[in-house]
């Protein structure tokens, strides 16, 4: 994409129940209080076709969805979101907060569904100039055995109904990714919420001071 003028792209990753939604809502308020123009979005979904794909992807069904089918549908939703929403917002100078992005495909389809990280990364490469690299990815890390407790009062979708080993593979893939990609920062999601927020604020500080420095 063309050079980002002012917009910053921040993505949030983690397993179900890791507190992404609560923390993203807090970041949105925090940035708005600094008079930053913010757009909050999520994957899969958000666009019209994306929400249809989301419904197809999350619904529990009596046939096995092949991992490659799942992978391509995730990328289909992503391509629409990037071109219709994310790239135009960044070009306007808006900061975009995205609940999940390519790292979810790497962790869930690459790790969880065992398609392999390299295969998913090839698809990211195939996005070409439409791939926007996040300025920061906040990974909320939660052990797999804590997920059921955090999902206790929800009706489970097709992903949430998976077993513990699926989420263990996802967590490991996420942590390996964080170790190799400098824009991915891990936060211990088992900490009290205030501590999680302080850590997120610390990660945002360099981005905010870049803004002040211009
Ligand atoms: P959602 O209800 O948004 O989950 P959460 O609130 O935990 O983010 O459902 C999205 C589901 O889709 C979630 O289980 C993760 C999964 N997913 C993938 O498997 N691969 C992907 O690339 C993306 C974006 C999501």
PDB file of C-alpha atoms and ligand atoms in Angstrom:
ATOM      1  CA  UNK A   1       0.000   0.000   0.000  1.00  0.00           C
ATOM      2  CA  UNK A   2       1.026   3.605  -0.262  1.00  0.00           C
ATOM      3  CA  UNK A   3       3.032   5.077   2.566  1.00  0.00           C
ATOM      4  CA  UNK A   4       1.096   5.525   5.789  1.00  0.00           C
ATOM      5  CA  UNK A   5       0.990   9.227   6.590  1.00  0.00           C
ATOM      6  CA  UNK A   6      -0.316   9.335  10.150  1.00  0.00           C
ATOM      7  CA  UNK A   7      -2.365   6.196  10.572  1.00  0.00           C
ATOM      8  CA  UNK A   8      -1.026   3.376  12.687  1.00  0.00           C
ATOM      9  CA  UNK A   9      -2.096  -0.243  12.420  1.00  0.00           C
ATOM     10  CA  UNK A  10      -2.400  -2.136  15.708  1.00  0.00           C
ATOM     11  CA  UNK A  11      -3.609  -5.723  15.832  1.00  0.00           C
ATOM     12  CA  UNK A  12      -4.697  -7.831  18.809  1.00  0.00           C
ATOM     13  CA  UNK A  13      -4.207 -11.569  19.026  1.00  0.00           C
ATOM     14  CA  UNK A  14      -4.862 -14.333  21.498  1.00  0.00           C
ATOM     15  CA  UNK A  15      -7.002 -17.383  22.137  1.00  0.00           C
ATOM     16  CA  UNK A  16     -10.701 -17.153  23.030  1.00  0.00           C
ATOM     17  CA  UNK A  17     -11.232 -15.660  26.451  1.00  0.00           C
ATOM     18  CA  UNK A  18      -7.861 -13.891  26.509  1.00  0.00           C
ATOM     19  CA  UNK A  19      -9.582 -10.527  26.956  1.00  0.00           C
ATOM     20  CA  UNK A  20      -9.041  -9.052  23.490  1.00  0.00           C
ATOM     21  CA  UNK A  21     -12.408  -7.298  23.214  1.00  0.00           C
ATOM     22  CA  UNK A  22     -12.242  -5.674  26.656  1.00  0.00           C
ATOM     23  CA  UNK A  23      -8.700  -4.475  26.115  1.00  0.00           C
ATOM     24  CA  UNK A  24      -9.300  -3.218  22.581  1.00  0.00           C
ATOM     25  CA  UNK A  25     -12.258  -1.177  23.830  1.00  0.00           C
ATOM     26  CA  UNK A  26      -9.973   0.308  26.468  1.00  0.00           C
ATOM     27  CA  UNK A  27      -7.254   1.139  23.892  1.00  0.00           C
ATOM     28  CA  UNK A  28      -9.886   2.799  21.704  1.00  0.00           C
ATOM     29  CA  UNK A  29     -10.943   5.074  24.583  1.00  0.00           C
ATOM     30  CA  UNK A  30      -7.338   5.719  25.585  1.00  0.00           C
ATOM     31  CA  UNK A  31      -6.387   6.844  22.065  1.00  0.00           C
ATOM     32  CA  UNK A  32      -9.541   8.929  21.664  1.00  0.00           C
ATOM     33  CA  UNK A  33      -8.687  10.709  24.922  1.00  0.00           C
ATOM     34  CA  UNK A  34      -5.463  11.723  23.158  1.00  0.00           C
ATOM     35  CA  UNK A  35      -7.549  13.133  20.294  1.00  0.00           C
ATOM     36  CA  UNK A  36      -6.485  10.394  17.898  1.00  0.00           C
ATOM     37  CA  UNK A  37      -8.905   9.369  15.183  1.00  0.00           C
ATOM     38  CA  UNK A  38      -9.472   5.635  15.798  1.00  0.00           C
ATOM     39  CA  UNK A  39     -11.259   2.895  13.894  1.00  0.00           C
ATOM     40  CA  UNK A  40     -12.055  -0.386  15.584  1.00  0.00           C
ATOM     41  CA  UNK A  41     -12.536  -3.468  13.442  1.00  0.00           C
ATOM     42  CA  UNK A  42     -12.355  -7.255  13.610  1.00  0.00           C
ATOM     43  CA  UNK A  43     -11.727 -10.432  11.621  1.00  0.00           C
ATOM     44  CA  UNK A  44     -13.339 -12.364  10.174  1.00  0.00           C
ATOM     45  CA  UNK A  45     -16.125 -10.003   9.199  1.00  0.00           C
ATOM     46  CA  UNK A  46     -16.945  -6.285   9.385  1.00  0.00           C
ATOM     47  CA  UNK A  47     -17.718  -5.810   5.655  1.00  0.00           C
ATOM     48  CA  UNK A  48     -20.966  -7.075   4.178  1.00  0.00           C
ATOM     49  CA  UNK A  49     -19.430 -10.082   2.447  1.00  0.00           C
ATOM     50  CA  UNK A  50     -17.054 -10.526   5.396  1.00  0.00           C
ATOM     51  CA  UNK A  51     -19.943 -10.885   7.868  1.00  0.00           C
ATOM     52  CA  UNK A  52     -21.505 -13.502   5.574  1.00  0.00           C
ATOM     53  CA  UNK A  53     -18.190 -15.374   5.516  1.00  0.00           C
ATOM     54  CA  UNK A  54     -17.953 -15.056   9.311  1.00  0.00           C
ATOM     55  CA  UNK A  55     -21.328 -16.706   9.698  1.00  0.00           C
ATOM     56  CA  UNK A  56     -20.242 -19.529   7.373  1.00  0.00           C
ATOM     57  CA  UNK A  57     -16.985 -19.940   9.310  1.00  0.00           C
ATOM     58  CA  UNK A  58     -18.290 -19.877  12.880  1.00  0.00           C
ATOM     59  CA  UNK A  59     -21.504 -21.882  12.564  1.00  0.00           C
ATOM     60  CA  UNK A  60     -21.293 -25.395  14.003  1.00  0.00           C
ATOM     61  CA  UNK A  61     -22.148 -27.895  11.266  1.00  0.00           C
ATOM     62  CA  UNK A  62     -22.439 -31.619  10.651  1.00  0.00           C
ATOM     63  CA  UNK A  63     -19.733 -31.794   7.982  1.00  0.00           C
ATOM     64  CA  UNK A  64     -16.002 -31.430   8.450  1.00  0.00           C
ATOM     65  CA  UNK A  65     -14.758 -28.101   7.161  1.00  0.00           C
ATOM     66  CA  UNK A  66     -11.405 -28.773   5.519  1.00  0.00           C
ATOM     67  CA  UNK A  67      -8.568 -26.712   7.017  1.00  0.00           C
ATOM     68  CA  UNK A  68      -7.660 -25.274   3.592  1.00  0.00           C
ATOM     69  CA  UNK A  69     -11.285 -24.230   3.039  1.00  0.00           C
ATOM     70  CA  UNK A  70     -11.196 -22.465   6.388  1.00  0.00           C
ATOM     71  CA  UNK A  71      -7.861 -20.826   5.567  1.00  0.00           C
ATOM     72  CA  UNK A  72      -8.997 -19.429   2.225  1.00  0.00           C
ATOM     73  CA  UNK A  73     -12.282 -18.143   3.667  1.00  0.00           C
ATOM     74  CA  UNK A  74     -10.361 -16.303   6.397  1.00  0.00           C
ATOM     75  CA  UNK A  75      -8.171 -14.687   3.738  1.00  0.00           C
ATOM     76  CA  UNK A  76     -11.203 -13.885   1.580  1.00  0.00           C
ATOM     77  CA  UNK A  77     -12.768 -11.940   4.454  1.00  0.00           C
ATOM     78  CA  UNK A  78      -9.383 -10.292   5.155  1.00  0.00           C
ATOM     79  CA  UNK A  79      -8.870  -9.075   1.586  1.00  0.00           C
ATOM     80  CA  UNK A  80     -12.258  -7.366   1.544  1.00  0.00           C
ATOM     81  CA  UNK A  81     -11.628  -5.755   4.929  1.00  0.00           C
ATOM     82  CA  UNK A  82      -8.182  -4.485   3.938  1.00  0.00           C
ATOM     83  CA  UNK A  83      -9.310  -2.899   0.702  1.00  0.00           C
ATOM     84  CA  UNK A  84     -12.671  -1.610   1.818  1.00  0.00           C
ATOM     85  CA  UNK A  85     -11.861  -0.468   5.356  1.00  0.00           C
ATOM     86  CA  UNK A  86      -8.298  -0.746   6.692  1.00  0.00           C
ATOM     87  CA  UNK A  87      -6.189   0.707   3.877  1.00  0.00           C
ATOM     88  CA  UNK A  88      -8.507   3.701   3.221  1.00  0.00           C
ATOM     89  CA  UNK A  89      -8.596   4.473   6.976  1.00  0.00           C
ATOM     90  CA  UNK A  90      -4.800   4.354   7.313  1.00  0.00           C
ATOM     91  CA  UNK A  91      -4.484   6.578   4.259  1.00  0.00           C
ATOM     92  CA  UNK A  92      -6.817   9.121   5.911  1.00  0.00           C
ATOM     93  CA  UNK A  93      -4.500   9.139   8.919  1.00  0.00           C
ATOM     94  CA  UNK A  94      -6.817   7.090  11.145  1.00  0.00           C
ATOM     95  CA  UNK A  95      -5.372   4.613  13.627  1.00  0.00           C
ATOM     96  CA  UNK A  96      -6.821   1.164  13.012  1.00  0.00           C
ATOM     97  CA  UNK A  97      -7.292  -1.321  15.847  1.00  0.00           C
ATOM     98  CA  UNK A  98      -7.994  -4.794  14.497  1.00  0.00           C
ATOM     99  CA  UNK A  99      -9.258  -7.709  16.591  1.00  0.00           C
ATOM    100  CA  UNK A 100      -7.259 -10.523  14.879  1.00  0.00           C
ATOM    101  CA  UNK A 101      -5.297 -10.393  11.611  1.00  0.00           C
ATOM    102  CA  UNK A 102      -2.894 -12.680   9.681  1.00  0.00           C
ATOM    103  CA  UNK A 103      -1.310 -13.999  12.891  1.00  0.00           C
ATOM    104  CA  UNK A 104      -4.651 -15.620  13.735  1.00  0.00           C
ATOM    105  CA  UNK A 105      -4.443 -17.594  10.475  1.00  0.00           C
ATOM    106  CA  UNK A 106      -0.849 -18.549  11.265  1.00  0.00           C
ATOM    107  CA  UNK A 107      -1.792 -19.690  14.781  1.00  0.00           C
ATOM    108  CA  UNK A 108      -5.250 -21.241  14.173  1.00  0.00           C
ATOM    109  CA  UNK A 109      -4.922 -22.716  10.681  1.00  0.00           C
ATOM    110  CA  UNK A 110      -1.118 -23.083  10.590  1.00  0.00           C
ATOM    111  CA  UNK A 111      -0.766 -24.392  14.167  1.00  0.00           C
ATOM    112  CA  UNK A 112      -4.232 -25.389  15.407  1.00  0.00           C
ATOM    113  CA  UNK A 113      -5.353 -27.086  12.182  1.00  0.00           C
ATOM    114  CA  UNK A 114      -1.783 -28.253  11.464  1.00  0.00           C
ATOM    115  CA  UNK A 115      -1.500 -26.695   7.994  1.00  0.00           C
ATOM    116  CA  UNK A 116       1.962 -25.452   8.907  1.00  0.00           C
ATOM    117  CA  UNK A 117       3.160 -21.912   9.488  1.00  0.00           C
ATOM    118  CA  UNK A 118       5.111 -21.737   6.221  1.00  0.00           C
ATOM    119  CA  UNK A 119       2.076 -22.496   4.105  1.00  0.00           C
ATOM    120  CA  UNK A 120       0.089 -19.694   5.709  1.00  0.00           C
ATOM    121  CA  UNK A 121       3.035 -17.309   5.384  1.00  0.00           C
ATOM    122  CA  UNK A 122       3.107 -18.074   1.651  1.00  0.00           C
ATOM    123  CA  UNK A 123      -0.468 -16.901   1.443  1.00  0.00           C
ATOM    124  CA  UNK A 124       0.500 -13.727   3.257  1.00  0.00           C
ATOM    125  CA  UNK A 125       3.233 -13.233   0.634  1.00  0.00           C
ATOM    126  CA  UNK A 126       0.656 -13.796  -2.082  1.00  0.00           C
ATOM    127  CA  UNK A 127      -1.244 -10.772  -0.772  1.00  0.00           C
ATOM    128  CA  UNK A 128       1.550  -8.709  -2.295  1.00  0.00           C
ATOM    129  CA  UNK A 129       1.188  -4.955  -1.873  1.00  0.00           C
ATOM    130  CA  UNK A 130      -2.177  -5.456  -0.176  1.00  0.00           C
ATOM    131  CA  UNK A 131      -0.471  -6.866   2.897  1.00  0.00           C
ATOM    132  CA  UNK A 132      -0.175  -4.154   5.527  1.00  0.00           C
ATOM    133  CA  UNK A 133       2.354  -4.922   8.221  1.00  0.00           C
ATOM    134  CA  UNK A 134       1.073  -3.970  11.696  1.00  0.00           C
ATOM    135  CA  UNK A 135       3.043  -1.317  13.576  1.00  0.00           C
ATOM    136  CA  UNK A 136       2.280  -3.302  16.719  1.00  0.00           C
ATOM    137  CA  UNK A 137       0.674  -6.643  17.482  1.00  0.00           C
ATOM    138  CA  UNK A 138      -0.460  -7.176  21.063  1.00  0.00           C
ATOM    139  CA  UNK A 139      -0.555 -10.879  21.877  1.00  0.00           C
ATOM    140  CA  UNK A 140      -2.627 -11.631  24.985  1.00  0.00           C
ATOM    141  CA  UNK A 141      -1.218 -14.915  26.166  1.00  0.00           C
ATOM    142  CA  UNK A 142      -3.470 -17.337  28.049  1.00  0.00           C
ATOM    143  CA  UNK A 143      -2.788 -21.007  28.880  1.00  0.00           C
ATOM    144  CA  UNK A 144      -5.203 -23.374  27.127  1.00  0.00           C
ATOM    145  CA  UNK A 145      -6.506 -24.848  30.379  1.00  0.00           C
ATOM    146  CA  UNK A 146      -7.829 -21.435  31.454  1.00  0.00           C
ATOM    147  CA  UNK A 147     -10.024 -21.031  28.363  1.00  0.00           C
ATOM    148  CA  UNK A 148     -13.095 -23.046  29.529  1.00  0.00           C
ATOM    149  CA  UNK A 149     -13.308 -20.962  32.712  1.00  0.00           C
ATOM    150  CA  UNK A 150     -13.270 -17.728  30.708  1.00  0.00           C
ATOM    151  CA  UNK A 151     -15.904 -18.971  28.236  1.00  0.00           C
ATOM    152  CA  UNK A 152     -18.201 -20.367  30.915  1.00  0.00           C
ATOM    153  CA  UNK A 153     -21.298 -18.292  30.074  1.00  0.00           C
ATOM    154  CA  UNK A 154     -21.046 -18.325  26.248  1.00  0.00           C
ATOM    155  CA  UNK A 155     -22.736 -20.491  23.630  1.00  0.00           C
ATOM    156  CA  UNK A 156     -19.724 -22.012  21.919  1.00  0.00           C
ATOM    157  CA  UNK A 157     -19.079 -21.547  18.174  1.00  0.00           C
ATOM    158  CA  UNK A 158     -17.224 -23.967  15.861  1.00  0.00           C
ATOM    159  CA  UNK A 159     -13.792 -22.826  17.092  1.00  0.00           C
ATOM    160  CA  UNK A 160     -14.645 -22.499  20.764  1.00  0.00           C
ATOM    161  CA  UNK A 161     -15.897 -26.090  20.748  1.00  0.00           C
ATOM    162  CA  UNK A 162     -12.417 -27.435  19.887  1.00  0.00           C
ATOM    163  CA  UNK A 163     -10.411 -29.398  22.454  1.00  0.00           C
ATOM    164  CA  UNK A 164      -7.531 -28.302  24.657  1.00  0.00           C
ATOM    165  CA  UNK A 165      -4.799 -29.666  22.365  1.00  0.00           C
ATOM    166  CA  UNK A 166      -6.060 -27.427  19.515  1.00  0.00           C
ATOM    167  CA  UNK A 167      -5.635 -24.360  21.723  1.00  0.00           C
ATOM    168  CA  UNK A 168      -2.266 -25.568  23.021  1.00  0.00           C
ATOM    169  CA  UNK A 169      -0.977 -25.738  19.426  1.00  0.00           C
ATOM    170  CA  UNK A 170      -2.364 -22.266  18.797  1.00  0.00           C
ATOM    171  CA  UNK A 171      -0.704 -20.823  21.877  1.00  0.00           C
ATOM    172  CA  UNK A 172       2.645 -22.371  21.007  1.00  0.00           C
ATOM    173  CA  UNK A 173       2.469 -21.071  17.433  1.00  0.00           C
ATOM    174  CA  UNK A 174       1.628 -17.572  18.707  1.00  0.00           C
ATOM    175  CA  UNK A 175       4.544 -17.614  21.155  1.00  0.00           C
ATOM    176  CA  UNK A 176       6.974 -18.862  18.485  1.00  0.00           C
ATOM    177  CA  UNK A 177       5.779 -16.072  16.221  1.00  0.00           C
ATOM    178  CA  UNK A 178       6.306 -13.467  18.943  1.00  0.00           C
ATOM    179  CA  UNK A 179       9.842 -14.752  19.427  1.00  0.00           C
ATOM    180  CA  UNK A 180      10.655 -14.249  15.751  1.00  0.00           C
ATOM    181  CA  UNK A 181       8.702 -11.098  14.814  1.00  0.00           C
ATOM    182  CA  UNK A 182       9.722  -7.862  16.496  1.00  0.00           C
ATOM    183  CA  UNK A 183       6.344  -6.136  16.098  1.00  0.00           C
ATOM    184  CA  UNK A 184       4.614  -8.864  18.158  1.00  0.00           C
ATOM    185  CA  UNK A 185       4.639  -8.235  21.941  1.00  0.00           C
ATOM    186  CA  UNK A 186       3.394 -10.790  24.439  1.00  0.00           C
ATOM    187  CA  UNK A 187       1.337  -9.795  27.470  1.00  0.00           C
ATOM    188  CA  UNK A 188       0.431 -12.245  30.221  1.00  0.00           C
ATOM    189  CA  UNK A 189      -3.382 -12.249  30.088  1.00  0.00           C
ATOM    190  CA  UNK A 190      -3.682 -13.985  33.480  1.00  0.00           C
ATOM    191  CA  UNK A 191      -2.597 -10.773  35.253  1.00  0.00           C
ATOM    192  CA  UNK A 192      -5.124  -8.374  36.801  1.00  0.00           C
ATOM    193  CA  UNK A 193      -6.686  -6.157  34.125  1.00  0.00           C
ATOM    194  CA  UNK A 194      -4.924  -3.003  35.426  1.00  0.00           C
ATOM    195  CA  UNK A 195      -1.542  -4.649  34.892  1.00  0.00           C
ATOM    196  CA  UNK A 196      -2.515  -5.766  31.385  1.00  0.00           C
ATOM    197  CA  UNK A 197      -3.573  -2.179  30.601  1.00  0.00           C
ATOM    198  CA  UNK A 198      -0.366  -0.704  31.978  1.00  0.00           C
ATOM    199  CA  UNK A 199       1.628  -3.026  29.773  1.00  0.00           C
ATOM    200  CA  UNK A 200      -0.440  -2.147  26.716  1.00  0.00           C
ATOM    201  CA  UNK A 201      -0.011   1.567  27.496  1.00  0.00           C
ATOM    202  CA  UNK A 202       3.746   0.946  27.624  1.00  0.00           C
ATOM    203  CA  UNK A 203       3.643  -0.614  24.162  1.00  0.00           C
ATOM    204  CA  UNK A 204       1.659   2.323  22.775  1.00  0.00           C
ATOM    205  CA  UNK A 205       4.062   4.917  24.183  1.00  0.00           C
ATOM    206  CA  UNK A 206       6.653   4.734  21.354  1.00  0.00           C
ATOM    207  CA  UNK A 207       3.893   5.090  18.741  1.00  0.00           C
ATOM    208  CA  UNK A 208       2.454   8.091  20.571  1.00  0.00           C
ATOM    209  CA  UNK A 209       5.812   9.783  20.946  1.00  0.00           C
ATOM    210  CA  UNK A 210       6.442   9.360  17.193  1.00  0.00           C
ATOM    211  CA  UNK A 211       3.225  11.313  16.747  1.00  0.00           C
ATOM    212  CA  UNK A 212       4.319  14.035  19.168  1.00  0.00           C
ATOM    213  CA  UNK A 213       7.704  14.238  17.453  1.00  0.00           C
ATOM    214  CA  UNK A 214       6.279  15.162  14.056  1.00  0.00           C
TER     215      UNK A 214
HETATM  216  P1  LIG B   1     -14.643 -14.485  17.332  1.00  0.00           P
HETATM  217  O1  LIG B   1     -16.005 -14.687  17.904  1.00  0.00           O
HETATM  218  O2  LIG B   1     -14.315 -13.153  16.746  1.00  0.00           O
HETATM  219  O3  LIG B   1     -13.586 -14.909  18.419  1.00  0.00           O
HETATM  220  P2  LIG B   1     -12.775 -14.023  19.421  1.00  0.00           P
HETATM  221  O4  LIG B   1     -13.778 -13.180  20.154  1.00  0.00           O
HETATM  222  O5  LIG B   1     -12.063 -15.024  20.267  1.00  0.00           O
HETATM  223  O6  LIG B   1     -11.834 -13.209  18.561  1.00  0.00           O
HETATM  224  O7  LIG B   1     -14.408 -15.621  16.270  1.00  0.00           O
HETATM  225  C1  LIG B   1     -13.373 -15.648  15.432  1.00  0.00           C
HETATM  226  C2  LIG B   1     -12.860 -17.075  15.397  1.00  0.00           C
HETATM  227  O8  LIG B   1     -12.178 -17.270  14.165  1.00  0.00           O
HETATM  228  C3  LIG B   1     -11.866 -17.342  16.514  1.00  0.00           C
HETATM  229  O9  LIG B   1     -12.150 -18.581  17.080  1.00  0.00           O
HETATM  230  C4  LIG B   1     -10.546 -17.437  15.798  1.00  0.00           C
HETATM  231  C5  LIG B   1     -10.911 -17.820  14.415  1.00  0.00           C
HETATM  232  N1  LIG B   1      -9.971 -17.319  13.376  1.00  0.00           N
HETATM  233  C6  LIG B   1      -9.166 -18.214  12.718  1.00  0.00           C
HETATM  234  O10 LIG B   1      -9.201 -19.421  12.980  1.00  0.00           O
HETATM  235  N2  LIG B   1      -8.308 -17.752  11.745  1.00  0.00           N
HETATM  236  C7  LIG B   1      -8.258 -16.434  11.392  1.00  0.00           C
HETATM  237  O11 LIG B   1      -7.476 -16.046  10.501  1.00  0.00           O
HETATM  238  C8  LIG B   1      -9.109 -15.509  12.081  1.00  0.00           C
HETATM  239  C9  LIG B   1      -9.093 -14.065  11.724  1.00  0.00           C
HETATM  240  C10 LIG B   1      -9.959 -16.005  13.075  1.00  0.00           C
END
